[in-house]
Amino acid sequence: MRRLPPFFPGSQRPLLIAGAVAAAAAVAATALAGGGGSSDGRGAGASATAADGLRHTSVEVSEGGCGKGWAHPHRGKQVFDLRNTSSRAAEVYLTNPVNGSVYGEVEGLGPGTTRPLRVTLGGGSYAFRCLPDDTDAVTGPTVTVAGPARGGGPAAVPVTQQDLIPPTIAYQKWVQGRMGELVRRTDALRSAVREGDLAAARAAWLPAHLVYERMGAAYGTFGDADGAINGTTAGLSGGVRDPGFTGFHRIEYGLWHDASASSLRGAADQLDKDVRALRDSWPQQRMDPADLGLRAHEIMENTVQFELTGRTDYGSGTNLATARANLDGTRAVLDRLRPLLTSRDPGLPEIDSWLGRTRKALDAAHQGDRWTPVDRLARGRREKINAAAGALVERLADVAALTDVRRTR
């Protein structure tokens, strides 16, 4: 599992499942938000159709005026230009005031700035909820949109830290159950290297590596052990000869680049030692429950970036096997989160469908005990794998958004 910058930067976190994207990337929306003022200079409550073809409404964000300005509610696609008139940064949610479910959000809205919140609303009751830094949340007035509820984006009931504790504990136990196999497989690799049987070592390398790759959601909790066990040459000035290049990929490079068994003994011994230390320390580790849903997305995001491009191939040509293991790891996370997601994510069956499609596309590159290297895939097959994995990553973003812990007060 490779480390990427955290998904959903704090200033631009979308609630994808609600069809509401709190992002200032759209050119027209950015122009409207420029300068921190209202969208059209007419102040709070002004509504107008903008260059993006959508109606914009300027809404105040402050402790004393949360939601002020939404005077003419209507159904359909629209944009709220949220203006923070207070002296504090704030998160802003558009909610169902009855059960607190969230239709869309903007976080990190700085004092004196404006950001767009794009939503699709059906008939029903809504209220803005403003959560200024270091002070209590404020809920604005309830606004009723006339007409049928159909056609609006679904809302997500917020997930709390407490909600995420049971699936996180279950996932930690699942990882614990893999540790014994990881040690056994790594022992077999080490023994083959020490006995000078390089053919056996090459055969033992992939099974050991895949056990580790299936535990991808735990990499943040593994800490420095992850770099030691599964690090690459990224950031190492000496490349493959750098002393800091250790673990599975160091051994992979040697096994597939004609290194002698004696030259690999130190790396194999160290890998075995690091894996055993990880196994022994794991029962005392505690995963952050707030990370679990994010990891479900990150595993496959990293797979697309690193495995499906062949960037982490040090000679074995087994990136697609790693991608398949990452897919298994993603499913392991989703299985633990499923009780929370079933009532929150109407797209869950579609995620399951794309998991199956991606598995089928990857398995087609597996014949017997051999995997086709990424750079030897036929163009059509590679495009099929990339398309399936990309679609899955897009849908897993909803899981990350829905399981993100949100303030409720």
mmCIF file of C-alpha atoms in Angstrom:
data_model
loop_
_atom_site.group_PDB
_atom_site.id
_atom_site.type_symbol
_atom_site.label_atom_id
_atom_site.label_comp_id
_atom_site.label_asym_id
_atom_site.label_seq_id
_atom_site.Cartn_x
_atom_site.Cartn_y
_atom_site.Cartn_z
ATOM 1 C CA MET A 1 0.000 0.000 0.000
ATOM 2 C CA ARG A 2 1.514 3.311 -1.081
ATOM 3 C CA ARG A 3 0.879 6.549 0.768
ATOM 4 C CA LEU A 4 -1.015 9.314 -1.019
ATOM 5 C CA PRO A 5 -1.962 12.778 0.204
ATOM 6 C CA PRO A 6 -5.120 12.532 2.310
ATOM 7 C CA PHE A 7 -8.256 12.298 0.224
ATOM 8 C CA PHE A 8 -10.763 15.137 0.544
ATOM 9 C CA PRO A 9 -8.580 18.078 1.569
ATOM 10 C CA GLY A 10 -10.142 19.833 4.504
ATOM 11 C CA SER A 11 -11.110 22.868 2.438
ATOM 12 C CA GLN A 12 -12.998 20.973 -0.274
ATOM 13 C CA ARG A 13 -14.851 17.941 1.020
ATOM 14 C CA PRO A 14 -17.755 16.832 -1.163
ATOM 15 C CA LEU A 15 -20.750 14.765 -0.169
ATOM 16 C CA LEU A 16 -20.923 12.895 -3.454
ATOM 17 C CA ILE A 17 -23.792 10.625 -2.608
ATOM 18 C CA ALA A 18 -26.105 13.571 -2.038
ATOM 19 C CA GLY A 19 -25.387 14.999 -5.451
ATOM 20 C CA ALA A 20 -24.020 18.054 -3.638
ATOM 21 C CA VAL A 21 -20.412 18.962 -4.316
ATOM 22 C CA ALA A 22 -18.730 21.466 -2.071
ATOM 23 C CA ALA A 23 -15.923 22.351 -4.434
ATOM 24 C CA ALA A 24 -14.789 25.630 -5.910
ATOM 25 C CA ALA A 25 -13.348 24.083 -9.025
ATOM 26 C CA ALA A 26 -16.022 25.121 -11.508
ATOM 27 C CA VAL A 27 -14.935 28.185 -13.405
ATOM 28 C CA ALA A 28 -18.272 29.925 -13.189
ATOM 29 C CA ALA A 29 -18.681 29.169 -9.503
ATOM 30 C CA THR A 30 -15.185 30.356 -8.753
ATOM 31 C CA ALA A 31 -15.883 33.631 -10.522
ATOM 32 C CA LEU A 32 -19.017 34.080 -8.483
ATOM 33 C CA ALA A 33 -17.138 33.373 -5.265
ATOM 34 C CA GLY A 34 -14.268 35.687 -6.066
ATOM 35 C CA GLY A 35 -13.471 38.517 -3.722
ATOM 36 C CA GLY A 36 -15.440 37.079 -0.818
ATOM 37 C CA GLY A 37 -18.593 39.055 -1.667
ATOM 38 C CA SER A 38 -22.056 38.065 -2.791
ATOM 39 C CA SER A 39 -22.621 36.425 -6.150
ATOM 40 C CA ASP A 40 -24.078 39.445 -7.878
ATOM 41 C CA GLY A 41 -23.590 42.363 -5.575
ATOM 42 C CA ARG A 42 -27.194 42.447 -4.351
ATOM 43 C CA GLY A 43 -26.476 40.989 -0.917
ATOM 44 C CA ALA A 44 -27.897 38.083 1.049
ATOM 45 C CA GLY A 45 -31.042 36.590 -0.373
ATOM 46 C CA ALA A 46 -30.436 37.711 -3.913
ATOM 47 C CA SER A 47 -31.091 35.012 -6.493
ATOM 48 C CA ALA A 48 -30.094 35.027 -10.132
ATOM 49 C CA THR A 49 -29.329 32.653 -12.951
ATOM 50 C CA ALA A 50 -25.547 32.688 -13.433
ATOM 51 C CA ALA A 51 -23.248 31.813 -16.311
ATOM 52 C CA ASP A 52 -23.388 28.139 -15.318
ATOM 53 C CA GLY A 53 -27.132 28.151 -16.050
ATOM 54 C CA LEU A 54 -28.081 27.531 -12.424
ATOM 55 C CA ARG A 55 -29.913 29.738 -9.979
ATOM 56 C CA HIS A 56 -27.618 31.119 -7.274
ATOM 57 C CA THR A 57 -28.751 32.242 -3.834
ATOM 58 C CA SER A 58 -26.473 34.132 -1.453
ATOM 59 C CA VAL A 59 -26.721 32.701 2.078
ATOM 60 C CA GLU A 60 -25.124 34.064 5.236
ATOM 61 C CA VAL A 61 -22.931 31.946 7.505
ATOM 62 C CA SER A 62 -22.515 33.338 11.005
ATOM 63 C CA GLU A 63 -23.429 32.550 14.587
ATOM 64 C CA GLY A 64 -26.275 35.078 14.544
ATOM 65 C CA GLY A 65 -27.468 34.696 10.966
ATOM 66 C CA CYS A 66 -26.961 31.085 9.892
ATOM 67 C CA GLY A 67 -28.954 30.449 6.735
ATOM 68 C CA LYS A 68 -30.149 34.035 6.410
ATOM 69 C CA GLY A 69 -30.966 34.975 2.838
ATOM 70 C CA TRP A 70 -32.760 31.878 1.612
ATOM 71 C CA ALA A 71 -36.094 33.611 1.076
ATOM 72 C CA HIS A 72 -37.348 32.112 -2.186
ATOM 73 C CA PRO A 73 -36.941 28.308 -2.048
ATOM 74 C CA HIS A 74 -37.465 26.188 -5.138
ATOM 75 C CA ARG A 75 -36.854 22.660 -6.358
ATOM 76 C CA GLY A 76 -34.153 21.417 -8.709
ATOM 77 C CA LYS A 77 -30.460 22.011 -9.307
ATOM 78 C CA GLN A 78 -29.149 25.186 -7.750
ATOM 79 C CA VAL A 79 -26.178 26.789 -6.022
ATOM 80 C CA PHE A 80 -25.981 28.413 -2.613
ATOM 81 C CA ASP A 81 -23.151 30.923 -2.401
ATOM 82 C CA LEU A 82 -22.241 30.642 1.258
ATOM 83 C CA ARG A 83 -20.845 33.901 2.690
ATOM 84 C CA ASN A 84 -19.023 33.703 5.998
ATOM 85 C CA THR A 85 -19.677 37.091 7.613
ATOM 86 C CA SER A 86 -18.235 36.053 10.988
ATOM 87 C CA SER A 87 -14.702 36.195 12.396
ATOM 88 C CA ARG A 88 -14.350 32.396 12.609
ATOM 89 C CA ALA A 89 -13.855 29.657 10.023
ATOM 90 C CA ALA A 90 -16.836 27.325 9.847
ATOM 91 C CA GLU A 91 -18.272 24.146 8.451
ATOM 92 C CA VAL A 92 -21.696 24.433 6.846
ATOM 93 C CA TYR A 93 -24.205 21.649 6.282
ATOM 94 C CA LEU A 94 -27.503 21.714 4.431
ATOM 95 C CA THR A 95 -29.622 19.350 6.513
ATOM 96 C CA ASN A 96 -32.972 17.756 7.038
ATOM 97 C CA PRO A 97 -33.947 19.456 10.321
ATOM 98 C CA VAL A 98 -36.032 16.481 11.419
ATOM 99 C CA ASN A 99 -33.323 13.787 11.464
ATOM 100 C CA GLY A 100 -30.120 15.747 10.833
ATOM 101 C CA SER A 101 -29.294 14.007 7.555
ATOM 102 C CA VAL A 102 -26.944 15.989 5.297
ATOM 103 C CA TYR A 103 -27.607 16.941 1.668
ATOM 104 C CA GLY A 104 -24.365 18.817 1.115
ATOM 105 C CA GLU A 105 -21.533 20.507 2.947
ATOM 106 C CA VAL A 106 -18.709 22.996 2.794
ATOM 107 C CA GLU A 107 -15.969 22.949 5.374
ATOM 108 C CA GLY A 108 -13.100 25.279 6.103
ATOM 109 C CA LEU A 109 -15.090 28.349 5.016
ATOM 110 C CA GLY A 110 -12.845 31.172 6.119
ATOM 111 C CA PRO A 111 -13.994 34.516 7.533
ATOM 112 C CA GLY A 112 -14.995 36.977 4.821
ATOM 113 C CA THR A 113 -15.021 34.374 2.064
ATOM 114 C CA THR A 114 -17.684 32.881 -0.180
ATOM 115 C CA ARG A 115 -17.876 29.329 -1.492
ATOM 116 C CA PRO A 116 -20.510 27.597 -3.627
ATOM 117 C CA LEU A 117 -22.597 24.640 -2.534
ATOM 118 C CA ARG A 118 -24.258 22.901 -5.486
ATOM 119 C CA VAL A 119 -27.337 20.814 -4.648
ATOM 120 C CA THR A 120 -30.409 19.218 -6.199
ATOM 121 C CA LEU A 121 -33.470 19.638 -4.016
ATOM 122 C CA GLY A 122 -36.860 17.985 -4.024
ATOM 123 C CA GLY A 123 -39.827 19.142 -2.021
ATOM 124 C CA GLY A 124 -39.350 19.002 1.733
ATOM 125 C CA SER A 125 -37.930 20.767 4.765
ATOM 126 C CA TYR A 126 -34.340 22.031 4.906
ATOM 127 C CA ALA A 127 -32.141 24.029 7.229
ATOM 128 C CA PHE A 128 -28.564 25.251 7.131
ATOM 129 C CA ARG A 129 -26.408 24.225 10.059
ATOM 130 C CA CYS A 130 -23.348 26.386 10.766
ATOM 131 C CA LEU A 131 -20.527 24.978 12.874
ATOM 132 C CA PRO A 132 -18.000 27.731 13.659
ATOM 133 C CA ASP A 133 -14.592 26.713 14.968
ATOM 134 C CA ASP A 134 -14.341 26.529 18.768
ATOM 135 C CA THR A 135 -17.983 27.279 19.428
ATOM 136 C CA ASP A 136 -21.365 25.560 19.393
ATOM 137 C CA ALA A 137 -23.264 24.711 16.224
ATOM 138 C CA VAL A 138 -26.147 26.923 15.144
ATOM 139 C CA THR A 139 -29.115 25.751 13.082
ATOM 140 C CA GLY A 140 -30.818 28.286 10.850
ATOM 141 C CA PRO A 141 -34.516 28.587 10.148
ATOM 142 C CA THR A 142 -36.355 25.712 8.528
ATOM 143 C CA VAL A 143 -37.194 26.395 4.894
ATOM 144 C CA THR A 144 -39.937 24.470 3.119
ATOM 145 C CA VAL A 145 -39.569 23.685 -0.579
ATOM 146 C CA ALA A 146 -42.953 23.075 -2.149
ATOM 147 C CA GLY A 147 -43.685 20.131 -4.374
ATOM 148 C CA PRO A 148 -42.969 16.394 -4.395
ATOM 149 C CA ALA A 149 -39.823 15.048 -2.785
ATOM 150 C CA ARG A 150 -38.842 13.050 -5.858
ATOM 151 C CA GLY A 151 -36.014 14.374 -7.970
ATOM 152 C CA GLY A 152 -33.888 15.582 -5.095
ATOM 153 C CA GLY A 153 -30.526 14.223 -4.080
ATOM 154 C CA PRO A 154 -30.589 11.716 -1.212
ATOM 155 C CA ALA A 155 -29.336 12.752 2.195
ATOM 156 C CA ALA A 156 -26.817 10.916 4.337
ATOM 157 C CA VAL A 157 -27.351 10.468 8.049
ATOM 158 C CA PRO A 158 -24.084 11.590 9.691
ATOM 159 C CA VAL A 159 -21.750 8.903 10.984
ATOM 160 C CA THR A 160 -20.278 9.348 14.447
ATOM 161 C CA GLN A 161 -17.021 8.111 15.892
ATOM 162 C CA GLN A 162 -19.013 5.674 17.997
ATOM 163 C CA ASP A 163 -20.709 4.249 14.901
ATOM 164 C CA LEU A 164 -17.327 3.421 13.396
ATOM 165 C CA ILE A 165 -15.789 1.702 16.410
ATOM 166 C CA PRO A 166 -17.426 -1.756 15.935
ATOM 167 C CA PRO A 167 -16.436 -2.117 12.228
ATOM 168 C CA THR A 168 -12.944 -0.858 13.024
ATOM 169 C CA ILE A 169 -12.479 -3.419 15.785
ATOM 170 C CA ALA A 170 -13.814 -6.123 13.453
ATOM 171 C CA TYR A 171 -11.325 -5.071 10.772
ATOM 172 C CA GLN A 172 -8.434 -5.081 13.238
ATOM 173 C CA LYS A 173 -9.361 -8.646 14.187
ATOM 174 C CA TRP A 174 -9.449 -9.569 10.504
ATOM 175 C CA VAL A 175 -5.927 -8.178 10.078
ATOM 176 C CA GLN A 176 -4.787 -10.093 13.145
ATOM 177 C CA GLY A 177 -6.054 -13.258 11.516
ATOM 178 C CA ARG A 178 -3.786 -12.623 8.504
ATOM 179 C CA MET A 179 -0.616 -12.046 10.514
ATOM 180 C CA GLY A 180 0.171 -15.719 11.064
ATOM 181 C CA GLU A 181 0.005 -16.436 7.333
ATOM 182 C CA LEU A 182 2.178 -13.391 6.615
ATOM 183 C CA VAL A 183 4.867 -14.700 8.958
ATOM 184 C CA ARG A 184 4.697 -18.234 7.510
ATOM 185 C CA ARG A 185 4.939 -17.001 3.938
ATOM 186 C CA THR A 186 7.798 -14.660 4.743
ATOM 187 C CA ASP A 187 9.601 -17.457 6.585
ATOM 188 C CA ALA A 188 9.348 -19.597 3.446
ATOM 189 C CA LEU A 189 10.832 -16.784 1.377
ATOM 190 C CA ARG A 190 13.658 -16.265 3.833
ATOM 191 C CA SER A 191 14.429 -19.994 4.004
ATOM 192 C CA ALA A 192 14.611 -20.287 0.215
ATOM 193 C CA VAL A 193 17.017 -17.347 0.035
ATOM 194 C CA ARG A 194 19.221 -18.703 2.807
ATOM 195 C CA GLU A 195 19.311 -22.129 1.145
ATOM 196 C CA GLY A 196 20.421 -20.518 -2.106
ATOM 197 C CA ASP A 197 17.377 -21.764 -4.015
ATOM 198 C CA LEU A 198 16.501 -18.670 -6.030
ATOM 199 C CA ALA A 199 13.805 -20.429 -8.060
ATOM 200 C CA ALA A 200 12.029 -21.365 -4.836
ATOM 201 C CA ALA A 201 12.536 -17.832 -3.530
ATOM 202 C CA ARG A 202 10.894 -16.355 -6.622
ATOM 203 C CA ALA A 203 7.984 -18.764 -6.202
ATOM 204 C CA ALA A 204 7.647 -17.820 -2.522
ATOM 205 C CA TRP A 205 7.927 -14.061 -2.993
ATOM 206 C CA LEU A 206 4.528 -13.317 -4.527
ATOM 207 C CA PRO A 207 2.338 -15.308 -2.092
ATOM 208 C CA ALA A 208 4.034 -13.574 0.834
ATOM 209 C CA HIS A 209 3.719 -10.145 -0.727
ATOM 210 C CA LEU A 210 0.036 -10.583 -1.549
ATOM 211 C CA VAL A 211 -0.846 -11.443 2.056
ATOM 212 C CA TYR A 212 0.574 -8.080 3.069
ATOM 213 C CA GLU A 213 -1.125 -6.195 0.228
ATOM 214 C CA ARG A 214 -4.547 -7.498 1.242
ATOM 215 C CA MET A 215 -4.220 -5.652 4.554
ATOM 216 C CA GLY A 216 -4.015 -2.256 2.851
ATOM 217 C CA ALA A 217 -6.450 -0.372 5.079
ATOM 218 C CA ALA A 218 -4.129 -0.832 8.053
ATOM 219 C CA TYR A 219 -1.072 0.805 6.492
ATOM 220 C CA GLY A 220 -1.544 4.053 8.428
ATOM 221 C CA THR A 221 -1.539 2.139 11.703
ATOM 222 C CA PHE A 222 1.491 0.095 10.625
ATOM 223 C CA GLY A 223 3.454 3.348 10.708
ATOM 224 C CA ASP A 224 7.170 3.071 9.910
ATOM 225 C CA ALA A 225 6.819 -0.702 9.568
ATOM 226 C CA ASP A 226 4.966 -0.192 6.290
ATOM 227 C CA GLY A 227 7.946 1.570 4.729
ATOM 228 C CA ALA A 228 10.346 -1.064 5.976
ATOM 229 C CA ILE A 229 8.239 -3.980 4.764
ATOM 230 C CA ASN A 230 6.747 -2.622 1.545
ATOM 231 C CA GLY A 231 8.615 0.572 0.696
ATOM 232 C CA THR A 232 9.798 1.556 -2.778
ATOM 233 C CA THR A 233 12.691 3.665 -3.999
ATOM 234 C CA ALA A 234 10.550 6.803 -4.072
ATOM 235 C CA GLY A 235 12.444 9.567 -2.320
ATOM 236 C CA LEU A 236 15.644 7.532 -1.958
ATOM 237 C CA SER A 237 18.663 9.269 -3.484
ATOM 238 C CA GLY A 238 20.455 5.977 -4.073
ATOM 239 C CA GLY A 239 17.564 4.297 -5.848
ATOM 240 C CA VAL A 240 17.691 0.512 -5.760
ATOM 241 C CA ARG A 241 21.153 0.673 -4.150
ATOM 242 C CA ASP A 242 20.075 2.950 -1.344
ATOM 243 C CA PRO A 243 20.468 1.386 2.137
ATOM 244 C CA GLY A 244 16.949 2.570 2.899
ATOM 245 C CA PHE A 245 15.495 0.359 0.173
ATOM 246 C CA THR A 246 14.304 -2.681 2.132
ATOM 247 C CA GLY A 247 11.490 -5.189 2.337
ATOM 248 C CA PHE A 248 9.536 -7.017 -0.329
ATOM 249 C CA HIS A 249 10.504 -4.768 -3.222
ATOM 250 C CA ARG A 250 14.194 -4.861 -2.372
ATOM 251 C CA ILE A 251 14.093 -8.643 -2.518
ATOM 252 C CA GLU A 252 11.960 -8.537 -5.674
ATOM 253 C CA TYR A 253 14.558 -6.395 -7.415
ATOM 254 C CA GLY A 254 17.347 -8.783 -6.500
ATOM 255 C CA LEU A 255 15.464 -11.956 -7.417
ATOM 256 C CA TRP A 256 14.575 -10.686 -10.882
ATOM 257 C CA HIS A 257 17.890 -8.923 -11.581
ATOM 258 C CA ASP A 258 20.301 -11.820 -11.161
ATOM 259 C CA ALA A 259 21.429 -11.040 -7.621
ATOM 260 C CA SER A 260 23.135 -13.855 -5.749
ATOM 261 C CA ALA A 261 21.388 -15.569 -2.878
ATOM 262 C CA SER A 262 24.152 -14.477 -0.509
ATOM 263 C CA SER A 263 23.578 -10.821 -1.422
ATOM 264 C CA LEU A 264 19.889 -11.140 -0.529
ATOM 265 C CA ARG A 265 20.239 -12.873 2.813
ATOM 266 C CA GLY A 266 20.483 -9.671 4.792
ATOM 267 C CA ALA A 267 17.347 -8.227 3.167
ATOM 268 C CA ALA A 268 15.414 -11.476 3.650
ATOM 269 C CA ASP A 269 16.468 -11.720 7.303
ATOM 270 C CA GLN A 270 15.461 -8.118 7.924
ATOM 271 C CA LEU A 271 12.091 -8.567 6.224
ATOM 272 C CA ASP A 272 11.402 -11.635 8.339
ATOM 273 C CA LYS A 273 12.341 -9.705 11.461
ATOM 274 C CA ASP A 274 10.166 -6.712 10.523
ATOM 275 C CA VAL A 275 7.151 -8.895 9.743
ATOM 276 C CA ARG A 276 7.448 -10.721 13.061
ATOM 277 C CA ALA A 277 7.714 -7.421 14.910
ATOM 278 C CA LEU A 278 4.584 -6.193 13.159
ATOM 279 C CA ARG A 279 2.694 -9.341 14.112
ATOM 280 C CA ASP A 280 3.796 -9.077 17.755
ATOM 281 C CA SER A 281 2.929 -5.383 18.072
ATOM 282 C CA TRP A 282 -0.392 -5.459 16.240
ATOM 283 C CA PRO A 283 -2.596 -6.519 19.194
ATOM 284 C CA GLN A 284 -1.558 -3.313 20.987
ATOM 285 C CA GLN A 285 -2.265 -1.041 18.021
ATOM 286 C CA ARG A 286 -5.481 0.948 17.631
ATOM 287 C CA MET A 287 -6.742 2.056 14.254
ATOM 288 C CA ASP A 288 -8.462 5.423 14.031
ATOM 289 C CA PRO A 289 -12.136 4.647 13.331
ATOM 290 C CA ALA A 290 -12.426 7.849 11.316
ATOM 291 C CA ASP A 291 -9.973 6.443 8.754
ATOM 292 C CA LEU A 292 -11.730 3.210 7.866
ATOM 293 C CA GLY A 293 -14.075 4.477 5.150
ATOM 294 C CA LEU A 294 -11.348 6.654 3.683
ATOM 295 C CA ARG A 295 -9.054 3.640 3.367
ATOM 296 C CA ALA A 296 -11.665 1.775 1.315
ATOM 297 C CA HIS A 297 -11.263 4.471 -1.307
ATOM 298 C CA GLU A 298 -7.510 4.950 -0.927
ATOM 299 C CA ILE A 299 -6.645 1.297 -1.487
ATOM 300 C CA MET A 300 -8.070 1.305 -4.994
ATOM 301 C CA GLU A 301 -6.993 4.876 -5.700
ATOM 302 C CA ASN A 302 -3.422 3.788 -4.986
ATOM 303 C CA THR A 303 -3.933 0.670 -7.074
ATOM 304 C CA VAL A 304 -4.821 2.770 -10.108
ATOM 305 C CA GLN A 305 -1.906 5.136 -9.561
ATOM 306 C CA PHE A 306 0.829 2.631 -8.731
ATOM 307 C CA GLU A 307 -0.110 -0.903 -9.762
ATOM 308 C CA LEU A 308 -2.021 -0.378 -12.992
ATOM 309 C CA THR A 309 0.752 1.884 -14.260
ATOM 310 C CA GLY A 310 3.508 -0.599 -13.376
ATOM 311 C CA ARG A 311 5.312 2.032 -11.284
ATOM 312 C CA THR A 312 6.020 -0.467 -8.515
ATOM 313 C CA ASP A 313 7.288 -3.291 -10.698
ATOM 314 C CA TYR A 314 10.841 -4.169 -9.635
ATOM 315 C CA GLY A 315 11.099 -7.124 -11.980
ATOM 316 C CA SER A 316 8.469 -9.706 -11.094
ATOM 317 C CA GLY A 317 5.796 -8.320 -13.436
ATOM 318 C CA THR A 318 3.111 -9.034 -10.845
ATOM 319 C CA ASN A 319 1.406 -5.653 -10.490
ATOM 320 C CA LEU A 320 -1.915 -7.124 -11.561
ATOM 321 C CA ALA A 321 -1.674 -9.776 -8.869
ATOM 322 C CA THR A 322 -1.106 -6.959 -6.380
ATOM 323 C CA ALA A 323 -4.097 -5.098 -7.808
ATOM 324 C CA ARG A 324 -6.190 -8.221 -7.293
ATOM 325 C CA ALA A 325 -5.019 -8.460 -3.680
ATOM 326 C CA ASN A 326 -5.856 -4.791 -3.177
ATOM 327 C CA LEU A 327 -9.345 -5.516 -4.487
ATOM 328 C CA ASP A 328 -9.696 -8.260 -1.870
ATOM 329 C CA GLY A 329 -8.513 -5.778 0.748
ATOM 330 C CA THR A 330 -11.113 -3.245 -0.343
ATOM 331 C CA ARG A 331 -13.857 -5.828 -0.055
ATOM 332 C CA ALA A 332 -12.652 -6.725 3.447
ATOM 333 C CA VAL A 333 -13.138 -3.107 4.523
ATOM 334 C CA LEU A 334 -16.531 -2.788 2.842
ATOM 335 C CA ASP A 335 -17.763 -5.982 4.474
ATOM 336 C CA ARG A 336 -17.081 -4.479 7.915
ATOM 337 C CA LEU A 337 -18.697 -1.163 6.977
ATOM 338 C CA ARG A 338 -21.716 -2.716 5.278
ATOM 339 C CA PRO A 339 -24.067 -2.441 8.296
ATOM 340 C CA LEU A 340 -23.524 1.339 8.266
ATOM 341 C CA LEU A 341 -23.603 1.723 4.498
ATOM 342 C CA THR A 342 -26.723 -0.312 3.765
ATOM 343 C CA SER A 343 -29.047 2.400 5.072
ATOM 344 C CA ARG A 344 -26.905 5.313 3.879
ATOM 345 C CA ASP A 345 -25.583 4.472 0.436
ATOM 346 C CA PRO A 346 -28.130 3.650 -2.254
ATOM 347 C CA GLY A 347 -25.187 3.106 -4.571
ATOM 348 C CA LEU A 348 -23.847 0.143 -2.587
ATOM 349 C CA PRO A 349 -25.179 -2.470 -5.069
ATOM 350 C CA GLU A 350 -23.426 -0.559 -7.842
ATOM 351 C CA ILE A 351 -20.168 -0.636 -5.865
ATOM 352 C CA ASP A 352 -20.554 -4.390 -5.477
ATOM 353 C CA SER A 353 -21.166 -4.669 -9.206
ATOM 354 C CA TRP A 354 -17.976 -2.755 -10.049
ATOM 355 C CA LEU A 355 -16.014 -4.834 -7.562
ATOM 356 C CA GLY A 356 -17.110 -7.881 -9.523
ATOM 357 C CA ARG A 357 -16.327 -6.315 -12.884
ATOM 358 C CA THR A 358 -12.876 -5.256 -11.757
ATOM 359 C CA ARG A 359 -12.168 -8.713 -10.344
ATOM 360 C CA LYS A 360 -13.228 -10.329 -13.616
ATOM 361 C CA ALA A 361 -11.079 -7.944 -15.676
ATOM 362 C CA LEU A 362 -8.023 -8.619 -13.515
ATOM 363 C CA ASP A 363 -8.529 -12.376 -13.390
ATOM 364 C CA ALA A 364 -8.507 -12.479 -17.181
ATOM 365 C CA ALA A 365 -4.800 -11.565 -16.995
ATOM 366 C CA HIS A 366 -4.036 -14.588 -14.786
ATOM 367 C CA GLN A 367 -3.111 -17.915 -16.361
ATOM 368 C CA GLY A 368 -2.157 -20.707 -13.989
ATOM 369 C CA ASP A 369 0.469 -19.314 -11.632
ATOM 370 C CA ARG A 370 1.485 -16.488 -13.966
ATOM 371 C CA TRP A 371 0.201 -12.927 -14.278
ATOM 372 C CA THR A 372 0.593 -10.839 -17.401
ATOM 373 C CA PRO A 373 2.869 -7.841 -16.735
ATOM 374 C CA VAL A 374 1.112 -4.515 -17.165
ATOM 375 C CA ASP A 375 3.316 -3.477 -20.089
ATOM 376 C CA ARG A 376 2.484 -6.687 -21.956
ATOM 377 C CA LEU A 377 -1.277 -6.398 -21.772
ATOM 378 C CA ALA A 378 -3.140 -6.098 -25.036
ATOM 379 C CA ARG A 379 -4.450 -2.573 -25.405
ATOM 380 C CA GLY A 380 -8.088 -3.595 -25.207
ATOM 381 C CA ARG A 381 -7.588 -5.637 -22.050
ATOM 382 C CA ARG A 382 -5.604 -2.892 -20.361
ATOM 383 C CA GLU A 383 -8.281 -0.346 -21.194
ATOM 384 C CA LYS A 384 -10.938 -2.666 -19.772
ATOM 385 C CA ILE A 385 -9.032 -3.065 -16.500
ATOM 386 C CA ASN A 386 -8.393 0.660 -16.223
ATOM 387 C CA ALA A 387 -12.013 1.530 -16.963
ATOM 388 C CA ALA A 388 -13.391 -0.906 -14.386
ATOM 389 C CA ALA A 389 -10.940 0.133 -11.678
ATOM 390 C CA GLY A 390 -11.502 3.810 -12.409
ATOM 391 C CA ALA A 391 -15.267 3.439 -12.148
ATOM 392 C CA LEU A 392 -14.851 1.587 -8.865
ATOM 393 C CA VAL A 393 -12.601 4.318 -7.441
ATOM 394 C CA GLU A 394 -15.179 6.945 -8.366
ATOM 395 C CA ARG A 395 -17.919 5.092 -6.525
ATOM 396 C CA LEU A 396 -15.760 4.329 -3.503
ATOM 397 C CA ALA A 397 -15.391 8.084 -3.045
ATOM 398 C CA ASP A 398 -18.992 7.982 -1.814
ATOM 399 C CA VAL A 399 -17.973 5.555 0.933
ATOM 400 C CA ALA A 400 -15.226 7.909 2.060
ATOM 401 C CA ALA A 401 -17.656 10.834 2.111
ATOM 402 C CA LEU A 402 -20.482 8.988 3.854
ATOM 403 C CA THR A 403 -18.289 7.573 6.620
ATOM 404 C CA ASP A 404 -16.490 10.818 7.293
ATOM 405 C CA VAL A 405 -17.151 11.806 10.895
ATOM 406 C CA ARG A 406 -19.104 15.073 11.059
ATOM 407 C CA ARG A 407 -19.698 17.466 13.889
ATOM 408 C CA THR A 408 -23.197 17.327 15.275
ATOM 409 C CA ARG A 409 -22.934 20.120 17.849
#
